Amino acid sequence: MATWSDLEMELSIWHAAGVTPTFWWRDDDAESPSPALDTLLALAQRHSVPIHLAVVPKSVGPALANRLSHATDTYVLQHGFAHVNNEPFGARASEVGEHRDIDLQLRDLKDGWQRLVQAQIPNLLPGFAAPWNRIADKTVAHFPDLGYRLLSTCHARKSPSPVAGVTQVNIHFDPIRWKQGPKFRGTEATLEGVVEHLVQRRTGLVDKTEPTGLSTHHLQTDDIVWSFTDQLLERLTHNGASEWIRLSSFLDQK
């Protein structure tokens, strides 16, 4: 388990080496405006941190587009189609997993993308955040043809590019634990995930160039988690402690 002091120590080690650690923020499951979404966007704005919303396309409409048009430094990734589990009983949940017919998957992915476009969602990036953070290799292989250039799942990535032309940028820690219902993971347990990935990056155990990813879910966030996230962002942004990445920056890379 890690403490705030452990996080500050790790950040100081990076800075002593003349390096500013990079982070990025992904929030999942947006479909429509809500008080929780307002809280999320206000928190990001207060700390001047760019945020990436993984939006479920099935029921998306102009109301979300209008709300996001007034949001600062907010970007959108496609989050599946309907966020339903298509895997058989006993398999780990995925909407785009190994067992579902690939033609049905591709139909849904294309339909979902068109719904986001037709809703005129602002700052829509050509990227896909996999529901449950799981996606079959056979699906990713079609990403160049579908026009996706970004992929996000979880854990330290094995390669920056799973297929040519697609950059993978994952999330690495989540203040919510999901077994037996969403609840706060706890300060020390969440900080452990942050510090662990930073240490692994610094020591070369994982890809040093992948920014450490914060995962949140505004619709399942209670006051305790909001408070923790506020404190974390304060510590990570105070006096240039870290740099927060916009995934759009990867689209400019050759």
Short mmCIF file of C-alpha atoms in Angstrom, two decimals:
data_model
loop_
_atom_site.label_atom_id
_atom_site.label_comp_id
_atom_site.label_asym_id
_atom_site.label_seq_id
_atom_site.Cartn_x
_atom_site.Cartn_y
_atom_site.Cartn_z
CA MET A 1 0.00 0.00 0.00
CA ALA A 2 1.16 3.56 -0.68
CA THR A 3 0.64 6.90 1.03
CA TRP A 4 0.58 10.49 -0.17
CA SER A 5 4.20 10.72 0.99
CA ASP A 6 5.13 7.77 -1.23
CA LEU A 7 3.56 9.52 -4.22
CA GLU A 8 5.40 12.76 -3.45
CA MET A 9 8.68 10.86 -3.07
CA GLU A 10 8.25 9.14 -6.43
CA LEU A 11 7.42 12.44 -8.13
CA SER A 12 10.51 13.99 -6.57
CA ILE A 13 12.69 11.19 -7.95
CA TRP A 14 11.39 11.88 -11.45
CA HIS A 15 12.01 15.60 -11.08
CA ALA A 16 15.50 15.05 -9.68
CA ALA A 17 16.28 13.20 -12.91
CA GLY A 18 15.02 16.18 -14.90
CA VAL A 19 11.87 14.40 -16.10
CA THR A 20 8.23 15.40 -15.61
CA PRO A 21 5.94 12.35 -15.32
CA THR A 22 3.04 12.27 -17.78
CA PHE A 23 -0.58 11.37 -17.00
CA TRP A 24 -3.87 11.20 -18.85
CA TRP A 25 -7.51 10.92 -17.73
CA ARG A 26 -10.30 8.73 -19.11
CA ASP A 27 -13.86 8.71 -17.74
CA ASP A 28 -16.25 6.00 -18.93
CA ASP A 29 -19.91 5.44 -19.77
CA ALA A 30 -21.20 8.91 -20.67
CA GLU A 31 -24.41 8.87 -22.72
CA SER A 32 -26.29 12.03 -21.80
CA PRO A 33 -25.99 15.15 -19.62
CA SER A 34 -26.32 14.57 -15.88
CA PRO A 35 -25.42 16.25 -12.58
CA ALA A 36 -22.60 13.73 -12.22
CA LEU A 37 -21.20 14.73 -15.61
CA ASP A 38 -21.38 18.37 -14.57
CA THR A 39 -19.41 17.56 -11.42
CA LEU A 40 -16.80 15.71 -13.46
CA LEU A 41 -16.33 18.49 -16.00
CA ALA A 42 -16.14 21.13 -13.27
CA LEU A 43 -13.44 19.12 -11.49
CA ALA A 44 -11.37 18.82 -14.65
CA GLN A 45 -11.76 22.52 -15.37
CA ARG A 46 -10.82 23.52 -11.81
CA HIS A 47 -7.50 21.70 -12.11
CA SER A 48 -6.98 22.60 -15.80
CA VAL A 49 -6.67 18.93 -16.72
CA PRO A 50 -7.78 17.59 -20.12
CA ILE A 51 -10.32 14.78 -19.86
CA HIS A 52 -11.34 12.07 -22.30
CA LEU A 53 -14.91 10.82 -22.13
CA ALA A 54 -15.57 7.27 -23.31
CA VAL A 55 -19.09 7.73 -24.71
CA VAL A 56 -21.54 4.87 -25.32
CA PRO A 57 -23.04 5.63 -28.76
CA LYS A 58 -26.30 3.68 -28.82
CA SER A 59 -28.52 6.35 -27.23
CA VAL A 60 -26.34 9.41 -27.72
CA GLY A 61 -28.03 12.56 -28.98
CA PRO A 62 -27.78 16.31 -29.42
CA ALA A 63 -28.21 16.98 -25.70
CA LEU A 64 -24.78 15.53 -24.92
CA ALA A 65 -23.24 17.36 -27.86
CA ASN A 66 -24.68 20.64 -26.61
CA ARG A 67 -23.36 20.04 -23.08
CA LEU A 68 -19.89 19.16 -24.29
CA SER A 69 -19.77 22.18 -26.58
CA HIS A 70 -19.53 24.25 -23.38
CA ALA A 71 -16.86 22.04 -21.78
CA THR A 72 -13.23 23.08 -21.76
CA ASP A 73 -10.46 20.70 -22.88
CA THR A 74 -12.81 17.72 -23.17
CA TYR A 75 -12.36 14.97 -25.76
CA VAL A 76 -14.44 11.96 -26.75
CA LEU A 77 -13.63 8.33 -27.54
CA GLN A 78 -16.12 5.72 -28.74
CA HIS A 79 -17.02 3.29 -25.95
CA GLY A 80 -18.34 0.21 -27.71
CA PHE A 81 -21.86 0.42 -29.10
CA ALA A 82 -24.35 -0.38 -26.33
CA HIS A 83 -21.92 -1.50 -23.57
CA VAL A 84 -23.46 -4.97 -23.37
CA ASN A 85 -21.63 -8.21 -22.66
CA ASN A 86 -21.55 -10.46 -25.72
CA GLU A 87 -19.37 -13.19 -24.23
CA PRO A 88 -20.81 -16.56 -23.10
CA PHE A 89 -21.38 -17.51 -19.47
CA GLY A 90 -18.08 -18.13 -17.72
CA ALA A 91 -16.01 -15.91 -20.03
CA ARG A 92 -14.81 -12.49 -18.93
CA ALA A 93 -17.14 -9.69 -19.98
CA SER A 94 -16.54 -7.97 -23.31
CA GLU A 95 -18.66 -6.36 -25.98
CA VAL A 96 -16.00 -6.98 -28.62
CA GLY A 97 -14.50 -10.27 -27.47
CA GLU A 98 -13.31 -13.51 -28.99
CA HIS A 99 -16.64 -15.31 -29.16
CA ARG A 100 -18.90 -12.89 -31.03
CA ASP A 101 -18.99 -13.02 -34.82
CA ILE A 102 -16.62 -10.43 -36.24
CA ASP A 103 -19.11 -9.22 -38.85
CA LEU A 104 -21.62 -8.41 -36.11
CA GLN A 105 -18.91 -6.58 -34.19
CA LEU A 106 -17.91 -4.51 -37.20
CA ARG A 107 -21.55 -3.63 -37.90
CA ASP A 108 -21.97 -2.30 -34.36
CA LEU A 109 -18.69 -0.40 -34.38
CA LYS A 110 -19.55 1.35 -37.64
CA ASP A 111 -23.08 2.12 -36.45
CA GLY A 112 -21.79 3.49 -33.16
CA TRP A 113 -19.29 5.75 -34.85
CA GLN A 114 -21.93 7.14 -37.19
CA ARG A 115 -24.21 7.94 -34.27
CA LEU A 116 -21.46 9.95 -32.60
CA VAL A 117 -20.78 11.80 -35.84
CA GLN A 118 -24.45 12.44 -36.54
CA ALA A 119 -24.97 13.75 -33.01
CA GLN A 120 -22.16 16.26 -33.76
CA ILE A 121 -20.22 15.35 -30.65
CA PRO A 122 -17.43 17.94 -30.34
CA ASN A 123 -13.75 16.98 -30.09
CA LEU A 124 -14.50 13.43 -31.23
CA LEU A 125 -11.22 11.55 -31.61
CA PRO A 126 -10.78 8.53 -33.91
CA GLY A 127 -10.32 6.27 -30.91
CA PHE A 128 -11.94 3.33 -29.17
CA ALA A 129 -12.10 2.67 -25.44
CA ALA A 130 -13.06 -0.95 -24.97
CA PRO A 131 -15.96 -1.69 -22.58
CA TRP A 132 -14.64 -3.66 -19.60
CA ASN A 133 -11.20 -2.86 -21.10
CA ARG A 134 -11.26 -6.06 -23.15
CA ILE A 135 -11.13 -6.47 -26.91
CA ALA A 136 -10.20 -9.36 -29.19
CA ASP A 137 -7.08 -9.19 -31.35
CA LYS A 138 -9.24 -10.10 -34.35
CA THR A 139 -11.25 -6.92 -33.75
CA VAL A 140 -8.24 -4.65 -33.36
CA ALA A 141 -6.87 -5.99 -36.64
CA HIS A 142 -9.76 -4.21 -38.42
CA PHE A 143 -9.12 -0.82 -36.77
CA PRO A 144 -7.17 0.74 -39.67
CA ASP A 145 -10.03 -0.06 -42.05
CA LEU A 146 -12.56 1.37 -39.58
CA GLY A 147 -10.57 4.59 -39.22
CA TYR A 148 -9.61 4.18 -35.56
CA ARG A 149 -6.17 5.47 -34.68
CA LEU A 150 -6.32 5.17 -30.90
CA LEU A 151 -7.10 2.21 -28.63
CA SER A 152 -7.49 2.24 -24.86
CA THR A 153 -7.81 -0.74 -22.53
CA CYS A 154 -6.10 -1.21 -19.14
CA HIS A 155 -2.76 -2.16 -17.59
CA ALA A 156 0.68 -1.33 -18.97
CA ARG A 157 0.64 -1.74 -22.73
CA LYS A 158 2.73 -4.42 -24.37
CA SER A 159 3.35 -2.31 -27.46
CA PRO A 160 2.59 1.29 -28.40
CA SER A 161 1.06 0.04 -31.67
CA PRO A 162 -0.97 -3.20 -31.62
CA VAL A 163 -1.47 -2.80 -35.38
CA ALA A 164 0.08 -0.37 -37.83
CA GLY A 165 -1.34 3.12 -37.54
CA VAL A 166 -3.05 2.56 -34.16
CA THR A 167 -1.63 3.92 -30.90
CA GLN A 168 -2.58 2.18 -27.66
CA VAL A 169 -2.83 4.31 -24.50
CA ASN A 170 -4.23 2.52 -21.46
CA ILE A 171 -5.52 3.37 -18.01
CA HIS A 172 -3.64 2.05 -14.96
CA PHE A 173 -5.49 2.95 -11.77
CA ASP A 174 -9.09 3.42 -10.69
CA PRO A 175 -10.29 4.76 -7.32
CA ILE A 176 -13.36 2.50 -7.58
CA ARG A 177 -13.27 -1.26 -6.98
CA TRP A 178 -15.98 -3.16 -8.80
CA LYS A 179 -16.42 -6.54 -7.16
CA GLN A 180 -19.63 -6.72 -5.15
CA GLY A 181 -20.69 -3.29 -6.41
CA PRO A 182 -18.77 -0.05 -7.01
CA LYS A 183 -17.11 1.29 -3.86
CA PHE A 184 -14.11 3.45 -3.06
CA ARG A 185 -10.96 1.36 -3.32
CA GLY A 186 -9.36 3.34 -0.52
CA THR A 187 -6.66 6.00 -0.53
CA GLU A 188 -3.68 3.73 0.03
CA ALA A 189 -4.82 1.03 -2.41
CA THR A 190 -5.48 3.57 -5.16
CA LEU A 191 -2.20 5.38 -4.61
CA GLU A 192 -0.45 2.02 -4.82
CA GLY A 193 -1.62 1.74 -8.42
CA VAL A 194 -0.33 5.22 -9.24
CA VAL A 195 3.06 4.78 -7.60
CA GLU A 196 3.54 1.26 -8.96
CA HIS A 197 3.11 2.32 -12.58
CA LEU A 198 5.37 5.34 -12.11
CA VAL A 199 8.10 3.17 -10.57
CA GLN A 200 7.77 0.59 -13.34
CA ARG A 201 8.05 3.30 -15.98
CA ARG A 202 11.04 4.91 -14.32
CA THR A 203 12.91 1.62 -13.94
CA GLY A 204 12.08 0.38 -17.44
CA LEU A 205 9.89 -2.55 -16.41
CA VAL A 206 7.12 -1.16 -18.63
CA ASP A 207 6.98 1.30 -21.52
CA LYS A 208 8.38 4.58 -20.19
CA THR A 209 6.59 6.59 -22.85
CA GLU A 210 3.05 5.51 -21.96
CA PRO A 211 1.41 8.17 -19.74
CA THR A 212 0.00 6.87 -16.47
CA GLY A 213 -3.76 6.64 -16.92
CA LEU A 214 -6.42 7.67 -14.40
CA SER A 215 -9.76 5.86 -14.83
CA THR A 216 -13.00 7.27 -13.42
CA HIS A 217 -16.72 6.56 -13.83
CA HIS A 218 -18.75 9.66 -13.03
CA LEU A 219 -22.10 7.86 -12.84
CA GLN A 220 -20.81 5.54 -10.10
CA THR A 221 -18.78 8.14 -8.18
CA ASP A 222 -19.84 9.04 -4.65
CA ASP A 223 -18.71 11.96 -2.48
CA ILE A 224 -15.74 10.04 -1.06
CA VAL A 225 -14.37 9.23 -4.51
CA TRP A 226 -14.96 12.78 -5.76
CA SER A 227 -13.04 14.11 -2.74
CA PHE A 228 -10.13 11.71 -3.27
CA THR A 229 -9.93 12.54 -6.98
CA ASP A 230 -9.91 16.24 -6.17
CA GLN A 231 -7.02 15.75 -3.73
CA LEU A 232 -5.12 13.61 -6.21
CA LEU A 233 -5.46 16.13 -9.03
CA GLU A 234 -4.38 18.93 -6.70
CA ARG A 235 -1.20 17.08 -5.78
CA LEU A 236 -0.44 16.02 -9.35
CA THR A 237 -0.93 19.49 -10.83
CA HIS A 238 0.53 21.68 -8.06
CA ASN A 239 3.71 23.49 -9.14
CA GLY A 240 4.05 21.45 -12.33
CA ALA A 241 4.25 18.09 -10.56
CA SER A 242 3.12 16.33 -13.73
CA GLU A 243 2.12 16.90 -17.35
CA TRP A 244 -1.38 15.91 -18.49
CA ILE A 245 -1.59 14.54 -22.01
CA ARG A 246 -4.27 15.04 -24.65
CA LEU A 247 -4.59 11.92 -26.78
CA SER A 248 -4.99 14.17 -29.80
CA SER A 249 -1.22 14.75 -29.53
CA PHE A 250 -0.62 11.14 -30.63
CA LEU A 251 -2.53 11.73 -33.84
CA ASP A 252 0.18 14.07 -35.05
CA GLN A 253 2.84 11.38 -34.75
CA LYS A 254 3.96 9.60 -37.89
#
